[in-house]
Amino acid sequence: MDILLIGSGGREHALAWKLTQSLHCDELYCAPGNAGIADVAACVSLDIMDNGAVVDFCREKEIDFVVVGPEQPLVNGLVDALDAAGIPAFGPTQAAAQLEGSKAFTKELCAQYDIPTAAFARFNNAPKAKMHVRQQMSVGGAPIVIKADGLAAGKGVVVAHSVEEACEAVDACFEGAFGEAGAEVVVEEFLEGEEASLFAICDGQTAMLFGTAQDHKRVGEGDTGPNTGGMGAYSPAPVLTQELIDEVMTEIIVPTLAGMHARGHPFRGVLYAGLMLTAEGPSLIEYNTRFGDPECQVLMPRLKSDLVELMLASAQGSLLELPEAEWDTRTALTVVIASRGYPGSYEKNTVIAGVEDAEKAGALVFHAGTSHKDGKLLATGGRVLNVTGFGGSVGEAQKAAYDGVAKIRWENGFTRSDIGWRAIEREKAGG
Ligand code: AMP
Ligand code: GLY
């Protein structure tokens, strides 16, 4: 099959790397791709938010299957456009992608199907939202969580520690800080616990567990400082024991699929559950309707099964006919190397060397914001490289990843030095 992959991040490099290992993958194209993806796929410059342009390209190249990496084209209805053109694709339709595209939609579904999640209320105007905030905080105290309803690239969430802070966040949403995404606001109860992620590949009716992971969203050591897209991740997440995984599948994932099916929007693609492991059990923080970035950079290296077969079965509704996905039992850990200044502003087009040395040392290097110019590798984005290592424990995988990082020579780059710390502390404590 000739396959088109949509996206340009580290997630898509990991997907491209895995897709080309499939017996079913003939030619792989990637739109728009990056310098690392160009080593394994033919990169094409297409506007991935222009559904018509993507469909035209697929017709011209006789593409047999499309894999969508990021959320924006999903919420923009790319899979619907491909469906209408008779081109099979991996990923949810626009209606099913509401699980990521609208927090209020997901909250209503959880309420209807008794899926554990933080108590919530939704508002389309500031005065009512603030009345609710004051009332809730007078009973439950701080903190409280304020969220813009729509897609806000991870920036639309404020954990407010005072009524003033909460009201400011409400105003910011309605004043357009997140554009359209803030036209509705969700006010949530604050959940306490450790965060972890679970992935399930779904075909509309059936959900198959597709690995667990933990990421580090904050830019600074010890999970401090501003939020980023993710500075590193590891898989599996030891905190998600088999018992907890079973509980999440039964109480959260399966009822979600049933609910989406009943609403006439069967969910196909990968469902990424962001969970809070509270004292009362796992609770859903949010859904994403695509792979995580950088979680994908630790999931793909561990996957032993044929990715194209699984994705095709997801699109065609035949997951039940496949055996459970097989995984390397070792831990994979990835460290993001970002441009100095990220998640704020940063210099572009600085020169990177040593990627091959890191690979020779045994690490996998997935590119995010890179391009080639005059034989040199240039950093063109905030998150630039992902260096993935393997080990028998999170500690060993961390060492392998940082050994790879040490080989890379890039003055304008930085990493966190503590990716995996929570799990490693637990390993050291013997638990
Ligand atoms: P979200 O975009 O919904 O995943 O939220 C981003 C981050 O905000 C999450 O990864 C959590 O760290 C935090 N968060 C969101 N909702 C809650 C909640 N109800 N309780 C505690 N923390 C939350
Ligand atoms: N790493 C978080 C995300 O992909 O949303």
Short mmCIF file of C-alpha atoms and ligand atoms in Angstrom, two decimals:
data_model
loop_
_atom_site.label_atom_id
_atom_site.label_comp_id
_atom_site.label_asym_id
_atom_site.label_seq_id
_atom_site.Cartn_x
_atom_site.Cartn_y
_atom_site.Cartn_z
CA MET A 1 0.00 0.00 0.00
CA ASP A 2 1.07 3.58 -0.63
CA ILE A 3 0.49 5.53 2.57
CA LEU A 4 0.23 9.24 3.34
CA LEU A 5 1.12 10.35 6.87
CA ILE A 6 -0.10 13.77 8.03
CA GLY A 7 2.05 15.84 10.40
CA SER A 8 5.56 17.11 11.08
CA GLY A 9 6.50 16.41 14.68
CA GLY A 10 8.46 13.84 16.64
CA ARG A 11 5.25 11.84 16.90
CA GLU A 12 5.05 11.61 13.11
CA HIS A 13 8.74 10.69 12.79
CA ALA A 14 8.14 7.79 15.20
CA LEU A 15 5.02 6.77 13.23
CA ALA A 16 6.89 7.01 9.91
CA TRP A 17 9.76 4.93 11.29
CA LYS A 18 7.32 2.23 12.41
CA LEU A 19 5.06 2.36 9.33
CA THR A 20 8.01 1.71 6.99
CA GLN A 21 8.80 -1.47 8.93
CA SER A 22 5.45 -2.92 7.90
CA LEU A 23 5.19 -5.60 5.24
CA HIS A 24 2.17 -3.68 3.94
CA CYS A 25 3.95 -0.37 3.42
CA ASP A 26 5.15 0.30 -0.08
CA GLU A 27 5.69 4.02 -0.63
CA LEU A 28 5.38 6.35 2.37
CA TYR A 29 4.63 10.05 1.87
CA CYS A 30 4.51 12.58 4.67
CA ALA A 31 2.90 16.02 4.61
CA PRO A 32 4.64 18.21 5.53
CA GLY A 33 7.26 16.13 7.42
CA ASN A 34 10.68 17.27 8.69
CA ALA A 35 14.39 16.53 8.12
CA GLY A 36 14.29 13.23 10.02
CA ILE A 37 11.08 12.02 8.38
CA ALA A 38 12.72 12.76 5.00
CA ASP A 39 15.10 9.83 5.68
CA VAL A 40 12.21 7.33 5.66
CA ALA A 41 9.44 9.01 3.64
CA ALA A 42 8.92 11.34 0.70
CA CYS A 43 8.01 14.70 2.25
CA VAL A 44 5.44 16.76 0.39
CA SER A 45 4.40 20.33 1.10
CA LEU A 46 0.63 20.26 1.48
CA ASP A 47 -1.61 22.47 3.60
CA ILE A 48 -2.90 19.81 6.00
CA MET A 49 -5.79 22.08 7.03
CA ASP A 50 -7.01 22.14 3.42
CA ASN A 51 -9.03 18.90 3.19
CA GLY A 52 -9.59 19.31 -0.54
CA ALA A 53 -5.86 19.65 -1.22
CA VAL A 54 -5.13 16.47 0.76
CA VAL A 55 -7.86 14.53 -1.09
CA ASP A 56 -6.53 15.79 -4.46
CA PHE A 57 -3.01 14.67 -3.56
CA CYS A 58 -4.30 11.22 -2.57
CA ARG A 59 -6.14 10.87 -5.89
CA GLU A 60 -3.12 12.00 -7.89
CA LYS A 61 -0.75 9.57 -6.14
CA GLU A 62 -3.33 6.80 -5.76
CA ILE A 63 -2.81 6.70 -1.99
CA ASP A 64 -4.28 3.56 -0.39
CA PHE A 65 -4.31 4.67 3.25
CA VAL A 66 -3.92 7.90 5.20
CA VAL A 67 -2.64 8.15 8.79
CA VAL A 68 -3.43 11.42 10.59
CA GLY A 69 -0.97 12.39 13.37
CA PRO A 70 -2.15 15.70 14.91
CA GLU A 71 -5.54 16.76 16.29
CA GLN A 72 -6.21 19.90 14.22
CA PRO A 73 -6.88 18.12 10.89
CA LEU A 74 -9.09 15.59 12.74
CA VAL A 75 -11.20 18.32 14.31
CA ASN A 76 -11.18 20.00 10.87
CA GLY A 77 -12.90 16.96 9.34
CA LEU A 78 -10.05 15.51 7.27
CA VAL A 79 -11.14 11.92 7.87
CA ASP A 80 -14.72 12.77 6.79
CA ALA A 81 -13.39 14.29 3.55
CA LEU A 82 -11.24 11.21 2.89
CA ASP A 83 -14.20 8.90 3.69
CA ALA A 84 -16.37 10.79 1.22
CA ALA A 85 -13.68 10.32 -1.42
CA GLY A 86 -13.46 6.59 -0.66
CA ILE A 87 -9.94 6.81 0.79
CA PRO A 88 -9.47 4.78 3.99
CA ALA A 89 -7.87 6.67 6.89
CA PHE A 90 -6.69 6.08 10.44
CA GLY A 91 -8.28 8.53 12.85
CA PRO A 92 -11.70 9.67 14.05
CA THR A 93 -14.29 11.64 12.07
CA GLN A 94 -14.94 15.24 13.03
CA ALA A 95 -17.90 14.24 15.19
CA ALA A 96 -15.88 11.58 17.03
CA ALA A 97 -12.90 13.94 17.43
CA GLN A 98 -15.14 16.11 19.65
CA LEU A 99 -13.83 13.90 22.44
CA GLU A 100 -10.70 16.05 22.14
CA GLY A 101 -12.14 19.10 20.41
CA SER A 102 -14.77 19.90 23.04
CA LYS A 103 -14.23 19.40 26.75
CA ALA A 104 -17.94 20.06 27.37
CA PHE A 105 -18.88 17.28 24.93
CA THR A 106 -16.66 14.81 26.77
CA LYS A 107 -17.96 15.92 30.16
CA GLU A 108 -21.59 15.39 29.06
CA LEU A 109 -20.71 11.93 27.77
CA CYS A 110 -19.02 11.09 31.09
CA ALA A 111 -22.09 12.30 33.01
CA GLN A 112 -24.43 10.20 30.85
CA TYR A 113 -22.39 7.00 31.15
CA ASP A 114 -21.12 7.37 34.74
CA ILE A 115 -17.51 7.64 33.63
CA PRO A 116 -15.38 8.84 36.56
CA THR A 117 -14.22 12.42 35.98
CA ALA A 118 -13.99 15.67 37.95
CA ALA A 119 -17.37 17.31 38.76
CA PHE A 120 -17.98 20.12 36.31
CA ALA A 121 -20.27 22.85 35.07
CA ARG A 122 -20.24 24.66 31.70
CA PHE A 123 -20.93 28.31 30.95
CA ASN A 124 -21.31 30.56 27.94
CA ASN A 125 -21.00 33.83 29.84
CA ALA A 126 -18.66 35.26 32.46
CA PRO A 127 -21.10 36.42 35.18
CA LYS A 128 -22.68 32.97 35.60
CA ALA A 129 -19.28 31.25 35.50
CA LYS A 130 -17.99 33.57 38.23
CA MET A 131 -21.08 33.06 40.40
CA HIS A 132 -20.45 29.35 40.16
CA VAL A 133 -16.74 29.73 40.95
CA ARG A 134 -17.51 31.76 44.10
CA GLN A 135 -20.17 29.34 45.23
CA GLN A 136 -17.93 26.28 44.64
CA MET A 137 -14.90 27.84 46.32
CA SER A 138 -16.91 28.89 49.36
CA VAL A 139 -17.78 25.21 49.87
CA GLY A 140 -14.84 23.27 48.47
CA GLY A 141 -12.04 25.84 48.82
CA ALA A 142 -9.08 26.12 46.45
CA PRO A 143 -7.91 25.14 43.93
CA ILE A 144 -10.48 25.06 41.16
CA VAL A 145 -9.86 24.38 37.47
CA ILE A 146 -10.95 26.70 34.63
CA LYS A 147 -10.81 25.37 31.05
CA ALA A 148 -11.48 26.84 27.64
CA ASP A 149 -13.83 24.39 25.92
CA GLY A 150 -12.07 23.98 22.57
CA LEU A 151 -8.59 23.16 21.23
CA ALA A 152 -6.04 25.49 22.81
CA ALA A 153 -2.78 23.55 22.31
CA GLY A 154 -2.65 22.62 26.00
CA LYS A 155 -2.73 26.28 27.08
CA GLY A 156 -6.45 26.64 27.85
CA VAL A 157 -6.32 25.22 31.40
CA VAL A 158 -5.76 27.24 34.60
CA VAL A 159 -5.53 25.63 38.02
CA ALA A 160 -6.65 28.63 40.09
CA HIS A 161 -5.69 28.98 43.74
CA SER A 162 -7.95 31.93 44.61
CA VAL A 163 -11.33 33.32 43.57
CA GLU A 164 -9.51 36.26 41.92
CA GLU A 165 -7.28 33.97 39.86
CA ALA A 166 -10.26 31.85 38.82
CA CYS A 167 -12.28 34.90 37.79
CA GLU A 168 -9.33 36.29 35.81
CA ALA A 169 -9.09 32.97 33.95
CA VAL A 170 -12.84 33.08 33.21
CA ASP A 171 -12.50 36.65 31.87
CA ALA A 172 -9.46 35.73 29.77
CA CYS A 173 -11.42 32.94 28.09
CA PHE A 174 -14.45 35.07 27.28
CA GLU A 175 -12.26 37.98 26.20
CA GLY A 176 -10.76 35.74 23.52
CA ALA A 177 -7.38 34.67 24.95
CA PHE A 178 -7.94 31.29 23.27
CA GLY A 179 -9.99 32.53 20.34
CA GLU A 180 -12.98 30.38 19.43
CA ALA A 181 -11.85 27.75 21.93
CA GLY A 182 -12.88 30.03 24.80
CA ALA A 183 -16.45 30.74 23.69
CA GLU A 184 -17.54 28.22 26.32
CA VAL A 185 -15.87 27.64 29.69
CA VAL A 186 -15.79 24.50 31.80
CA VAL A 187 -15.29 24.89 35.56
CA GLU A 188 -14.02 21.72 37.23
CA GLU A 189 -13.33 20.27 40.63
CA PHE A 190 -9.56 19.91 41.25
CA LEU A 191 -8.41 16.29 41.28
CA GLU A 192 -5.48 15.23 43.42
CA GLY A 193 -3.11 12.44 42.50
CA GLU A 194 -0.51 11.30 39.99
CA GLU A 195 -1.14 11.68 36.25
CA ALA A 196 -0.67 8.86 33.75
CA SER A 197 -1.82 8.10 30.22
CA LEU A 198 -3.44 5.06 28.68
CA PHE A 199 -3.83 4.47 24.96
CA ALA A 200 -6.46 2.31 23.26
CA ILE A 201 -6.72 1.63 19.55
CA CYS A 202 -10.42 1.53 18.62
CA ASP A 203 -12.49 0.46 15.61
CA GLY A 204 -15.87 1.94 16.52
CA GLN A 205 -16.94 -1.04 18.66
CA THR A 206 -13.83 -2.67 20.06
CA ALA A 207 -11.01 -1.14 22.09
CA MET A 208 -7.59 -2.77 22.31
CA LEU A 209 -5.13 -1.60 24.97
CA PHE A 210 -2.31 0.20 23.19
CA GLY A 211 0.20 0.90 25.94
CA THR A 212 0.65 3.24 28.88
CA ALA A 213 2.99 6.20 29.43
CA GLN A 214 3.79 9.17 31.62
CA ASP A 215 5.02 12.47 30.30
CA HIS A 216 6.50 15.65 31.74
CA LYS A 217 4.57 18.71 30.61
CA ARG A 218 6.42 21.41 32.59
CA VAL A 219 9.60 22.93 31.19
CA GLY A 220 11.59 22.89 34.44
CA GLU A 221 13.29 20.27 36.63
CA GLY A 222 11.00 18.58 39.15
CA ASP A 223 7.93 19.46 37.01
CA THR A 224 8.02 23.21 37.58
CA GLY A 225 7.62 26.26 35.33
CA PRO A 226 5.39 26.83 32.33
CA ASN A 227 3.58 24.08 30.45
CA THR A 228 5.04 22.77 27.19
CA GLY A 229 3.89 20.21 24.66
CA GLY A 230 5.92 17.66 26.67
CA MET A 231 9.63 17.51 27.60
CA GLY A 232 9.97 13.73 27.83
CA ALA A 233 8.06 10.52 28.44
CA TYR A 234 8.44 6.86 29.28
CA SER A 235 6.47 3.71 28.61
CA PRO A 236 5.16 1.59 30.20
CA ALA A 237 4.05 3.66 33.21
CA PRO A 238 4.75 1.38 36.20
CA VAL A 239 2.20 3.30 38.27
CA LEU A 240 -0.54 1.87 36.02
CA THR A 241 -0.65 -1.66 37.39
CA GLN A 242 -2.57 -4.38 35.54
CA GLU A 243 -5.40 -3.92 38.01
CA LEU A 244 -5.62 -0.19 37.30
CA ILE A 245 -5.38 -0.80 33.54
CA ASP A 246 -8.32 -3.21 33.72
CA GLU A 247 -10.28 -0.70 35.76
CA VAL A 248 -9.61 2.10 33.23
CA MET A 249 -10.56 -0.12 30.28
CA THR A 250 -13.80 -1.24 31.95
CA GLU A 251 -14.93 1.97 33.64
CA ILE A 252 -13.66 4.60 31.21
CA ILE A 253 -12.67 3.37 27.73
CA VAL A 254 -15.39 0.78 27.04
CA PRO A 255 -18.32 3.00 28.14
CA THR A 256 -16.88 5.86 26.06
CA LEU A 257 -16.86 3.67 22.95
CA ALA A 258 -20.38 2.46 23.70
CA GLY A 259 -21.57 6.03 24.23
CA MET A 260 -20.01 7.27 21.00
CA HIS A 261 -21.52 4.35 19.11
CA ALA A 262 -24.97 5.03 20.60
CA ARG A 263 -24.70 8.68 19.56
CA GLY A 264 -24.02 7.63 16.00
CA HIS A 265 -20.37 8.75 16.12
CA PRO A 266 -18.42 5.50 16.48
CA PHE A 267 -14.84 6.24 17.52
CA ARG A 268 -12.09 4.90 15.27
CA GLY A 269 -8.44 5.70 15.80
CA VAL A 270 -6.41 5.98 18.97
CA LEU A 271 -8.03 7.16 22.15
CA TYR A 272 -5.51 8.70 24.55
CA ALA A 273 -6.91 8.96 28.08
CA GLY A 274 -5.22 11.47 30.37
CA LEU A 275 -5.88 10.11 33.86
CA MET A 276 -5.57 11.27 37.44
CA LEU A 277 -4.92 8.39 39.81
CA THR A 278 -6.89 9.64 42.80
CA ALA A 279 -7.40 8.01 46.18
CA GLU A 280 -10.85 6.93 44.91
CA GLY A 281 -9.46 5.39 41.72
CA PRO A 282 -8.58 6.54 38.19
CA SER A 283 -10.46 9.59 36.96
CA LEU A 284 -10.52 10.95 33.42
CA ILE A 285 -8.86 14.38 33.06
CA GLU A 286 -9.23 14.60 29.31
CA TYR A 287 -9.27 12.67 26.08
CA ASN A 288 -7.05 13.19 23.10
CA THR A 289 -8.05 11.53 19.86
CA ARG A 290 -4.52 10.92 18.53
CA PHE A 291 -1.17 9.70 19.81
CA GLY A 292 0.66 11.83 22.35
CA ASP A 293 3.80 13.71 21.48
CA PRO A 294 6.33 12.66 22.90
CA GLU A 295 4.46 9.54 24.14
CA CYS A 296 4.42 8.13 20.60
CA GLN A 297 8.24 8.27 20.59
CA VAL A 298 8.26 5.68 23.37
CA LEU A 299 5.24 3.63 22.25
CA MET A 300 6.34 2.95 18.66
CA PRO A 301 9.81 1.66 19.59
CA ARG A 302 8.15 -0.84 21.96
CA LEU A 303 5.50 -2.06 19.52
CA LYS A 304 6.37 -5.43 18.01
CA SER A 305 3.17 -5.95 15.99
CA ASP A 306 2.65 -4.63 12.47
CA LEU A 307 1.36 -1.05 12.85
CA VAL A 308 -0.30 -0.90 9.41
CA GLU A 309 -2.34 -4.05 10.14
CA LEU A 310 -3.58 -2.56 13.42
CA MET A 311 -4.41 0.81 11.90
CA LEU A 312 -6.21 -0.76 8.96
CA ALA A 313 -8.25 -2.94 11.31
CA SER A 314 -9.13 0.18 13.30
CA ALA A 315 -10.36 1.91 10.14
CA GLN A 316 -12.23 -1.15 8.87
CA GLY A 317 -13.84 -2.28 12.12
CA SER A 318 -11.99 -5.60 12.30
CA LEU A 319 -9.79 -5.27 15.40
CA LEU A 320 -11.41 -8.34 16.97
CA GLU A 321 -9.88 -10.46 14.22
CA LEU A 322 -6.35 -9.48 15.22
CA PRO A 323 -4.32 -10.83 18.13
CA GLU A 324 -3.56 -8.40 20.99
CA ALA A 325 -0.78 -5.97 20.11
CA GLU A 326 2.64 -7.25 21.22
CA TRP A 327 5.10 -5.07 23.09
CA ASP A 328 8.74 -5.12 24.04
CA THR A 329 8.59 -5.55 27.83
CA ARG A 330 11.55 -3.21 28.37
CA THR A 331 11.03 0.45 29.23
CA ALA A 332 11.56 3.10 26.58
CA LEU A 333 12.31 6.66 27.73
CA THR A 334 12.57 9.72 25.53
CA VAL A 335 14.19 13.06 26.28
CA VAL A 336 13.15 16.13 24.29
CA ILE A 337 15.90 18.52 23.22
CA ALA A 338 14.33 21.94 22.77
CA SER A 339 15.52 25.36 21.59
CA ARG A 340 16.69 27.64 24.43
CA GLY A 341 13.76 29.91 25.28
CA TYR A 342 11.03 27.34 24.54
CA PRO A 343 8.08 27.44 25.36
CA GLY A 344 8.69 31.18 24.91
CA SER A 345 10.45 32.66 21.90
CA TYR A 346 13.69 31.15 20.61
CA GLU A 347 16.30 31.54 17.89
CA LYS A 348 15.77 29.59 14.67
CA ASN A 349 18.14 27.94 12.19
CA THR A 350 20.93 27.09 14.63
CA VAL A 351 23.16 24.15 13.59
CA ILE A 352 22.91 20.68 15.17
CA ALA A 353 25.58 17.94 14.92
CA GLY A 354 26.13 14.48 16.39
CA VAL A 355 22.77 12.83 15.67
CA GLU A 356 24.55 9.86 14.06
CA ASP A 357 26.84 9.51 17.08
CA ALA A 358 23.78 9.27 19.33
CA GLU A 359 22.34 6.59 17.05
CA LYS A 360 25.65 4.68 17.06
CA ALA A 361 25.52 4.78 20.86
CA GLY A 362 22.23 2.84 20.60
CA ALA A 363 19.64 5.60 20.94
CA LEU A 364 16.79 6.26 18.53
CA VAL A 365 16.61 9.89 17.47
CA PHE A 366 13.25 11.23 16.30
CA HIS A 367 13.15 14.69 14.78
CA ALA A 368 10.50 17.34 15.48
CA GLY A 369 11.46 20.87 14.40
CA THR A 370 14.36 20.27 12.01
CA SER A 371 15.23 20.95 8.39
CA HIS A 372 18.25 20.43 6.14
CA LYS A 373 20.10 23.27 4.46
CA ASP A 374 23.41 23.05 2.56
CA GLY A 375 24.15 19.66 4.06
CA LYS A 376 23.59 20.94 7.61
CA LEU A 377 20.88 20.02 10.09
CA LEU A 378 19.07 23.10 11.40
CA ALA A 379 16.73 23.57 14.36
CA THR A 380 13.55 25.23 13.17
CA GLY A 381 11.10 24.61 16.01
CA GLY A 382 10.66 24.75 19.78
CA ARG A 383 10.85 21.03 20.42
CA VAL A 384 13.56 19.83 18.05
CA LEU A 385 14.80 16.28 18.77
CA ASN A 386 13.61 13.30 20.81
CA VAL A 387 16.28 10.88 22.00
CA THR A 388 14.86 7.51 23.02
CA GLY A 389 16.71 4.84 25.01
CA PHE A 390 15.75 1.36 26.23
CA GLY A 391 16.37 -0.39 29.53
CA GLY A 392 15.25 -3.12 31.89
CA SER A 393 13.99 -0.40 34.27
CA VAL A 394 13.03 3.26 33.97
CA GLY A 395 16.45 4.09 35.49
CA GLU A 396 18.32 2.08 32.85
CA ALA A 397 16.24 3.52 30.03
CA GLN A 398 16.92 7.00 31.39
CA LYS A 399 20.67 6.35 31.33
CA ALA A 400 20.52 5.04 27.75
CA ALA A 401 18.55 8.09 26.60
CA TYR A 402 20.86 10.63 28.29
CA ASP A 403 23.95 8.78 26.95
CA GLY A 404 22.46 9.48 23.51
CA VAL A 405 21.69 13.11 24.38
CA ALA A 406 25.34 13.61 25.41
CA LYS A 407 26.49 12.79 21.87
CA ILE A 408 24.46 15.59 20.32
CA ARG A 409 26.31 18.87 19.81
CA TRP A 410 23.89 21.78 19.71
CA GLU A 411 24.72 24.95 21.61
CA ASN A 412 21.24 26.43 21.42
CA GLY A 413 19.54 23.28 22.77
CA PHE A 414 18.50 22.28 26.28
CA THR A 415 16.86 19.31 27.98
CA ARG A 416 15.42 18.55 31.36
CA SER A 417 17.83 16.28 33.24
CA ASP A 418 15.23 14.39 35.27
CA ILE A 419 12.84 12.71 32.83
CA GLY A 420 11.37 9.69 34.60
CA TRP A 421 12.14 10.93 38.12
CA ARG A 422 8.89 9.84 39.74
CA ALA A 423 9.16 6.25 38.53
CA ILE A 424 12.89 6.13 39.29
CA GLU A 425 12.35 7.31 42.87
CA ARG A 426 9.83 4.51 43.23
CA GLU A 427 12.30 2.00 41.75
CA LYS A 428 14.95 3.16 44.22
CA ALA A 429 12.48 2.78 47.08
CA GLY A 430 11.94 -0.77 45.86
CA GLY A 431 8.25 -0.31 45.06
P1 AMP B 1 -6.00 19.14 30.04
O1 AMP B 1 -5.64 20.03 28.88
O2 AMP B 1 -7.45 19.03 30.32
O3 AMP B 1 -5.26 17.83 30.00
O4 AMP B 1 -5.32 19.84 31.29
C1 AMP B 1 -3.94 20.13 31.33
C2 AMP B 1 -3.37 19.82 32.67
O5 AMP B 1 -4.07 20.53 33.70
C3 AMP B 1 -3.52 18.35 33.05
O6 AMP B 1 -2.50 17.57 32.51
C4 AMP B 1 -3.49 18.43 34.56
O7 AMP B 1 -2.16 18.52 35.02
C5 AMP B 1 -4.19 19.72 34.86
N1 AMP B 1 -5.62 19.47 35.12
C6 AMP B 1 -6.63 19.52 34.24
N2 AMP B 1 -7.82 19.23 34.82
C7 AMP B 1 -7.55 19.01 36.12
C8 AMP B 1 -8.36 18.69 37.26
N3 AMP B 1 -9.69 18.57 37.18
N4 AMP B 1 -7.74 18.51 38.44
C9 AMP B 1 -6.40 18.66 38.55
N5 AMP B 1 -5.58 18.98 37.53
C10 AMP B 1 -6.15 19.16 36.32
N1 GLY B 2 2.18 14.96 25.46
C1 GLY B 2 0.88 15.49 25.56
C2 GLY B 2 0.10 15.51 24.33
O1 GLY B 2 0.50 15.00 23.30
O2 GLY B 2 -1.00 16.05 24.35
#
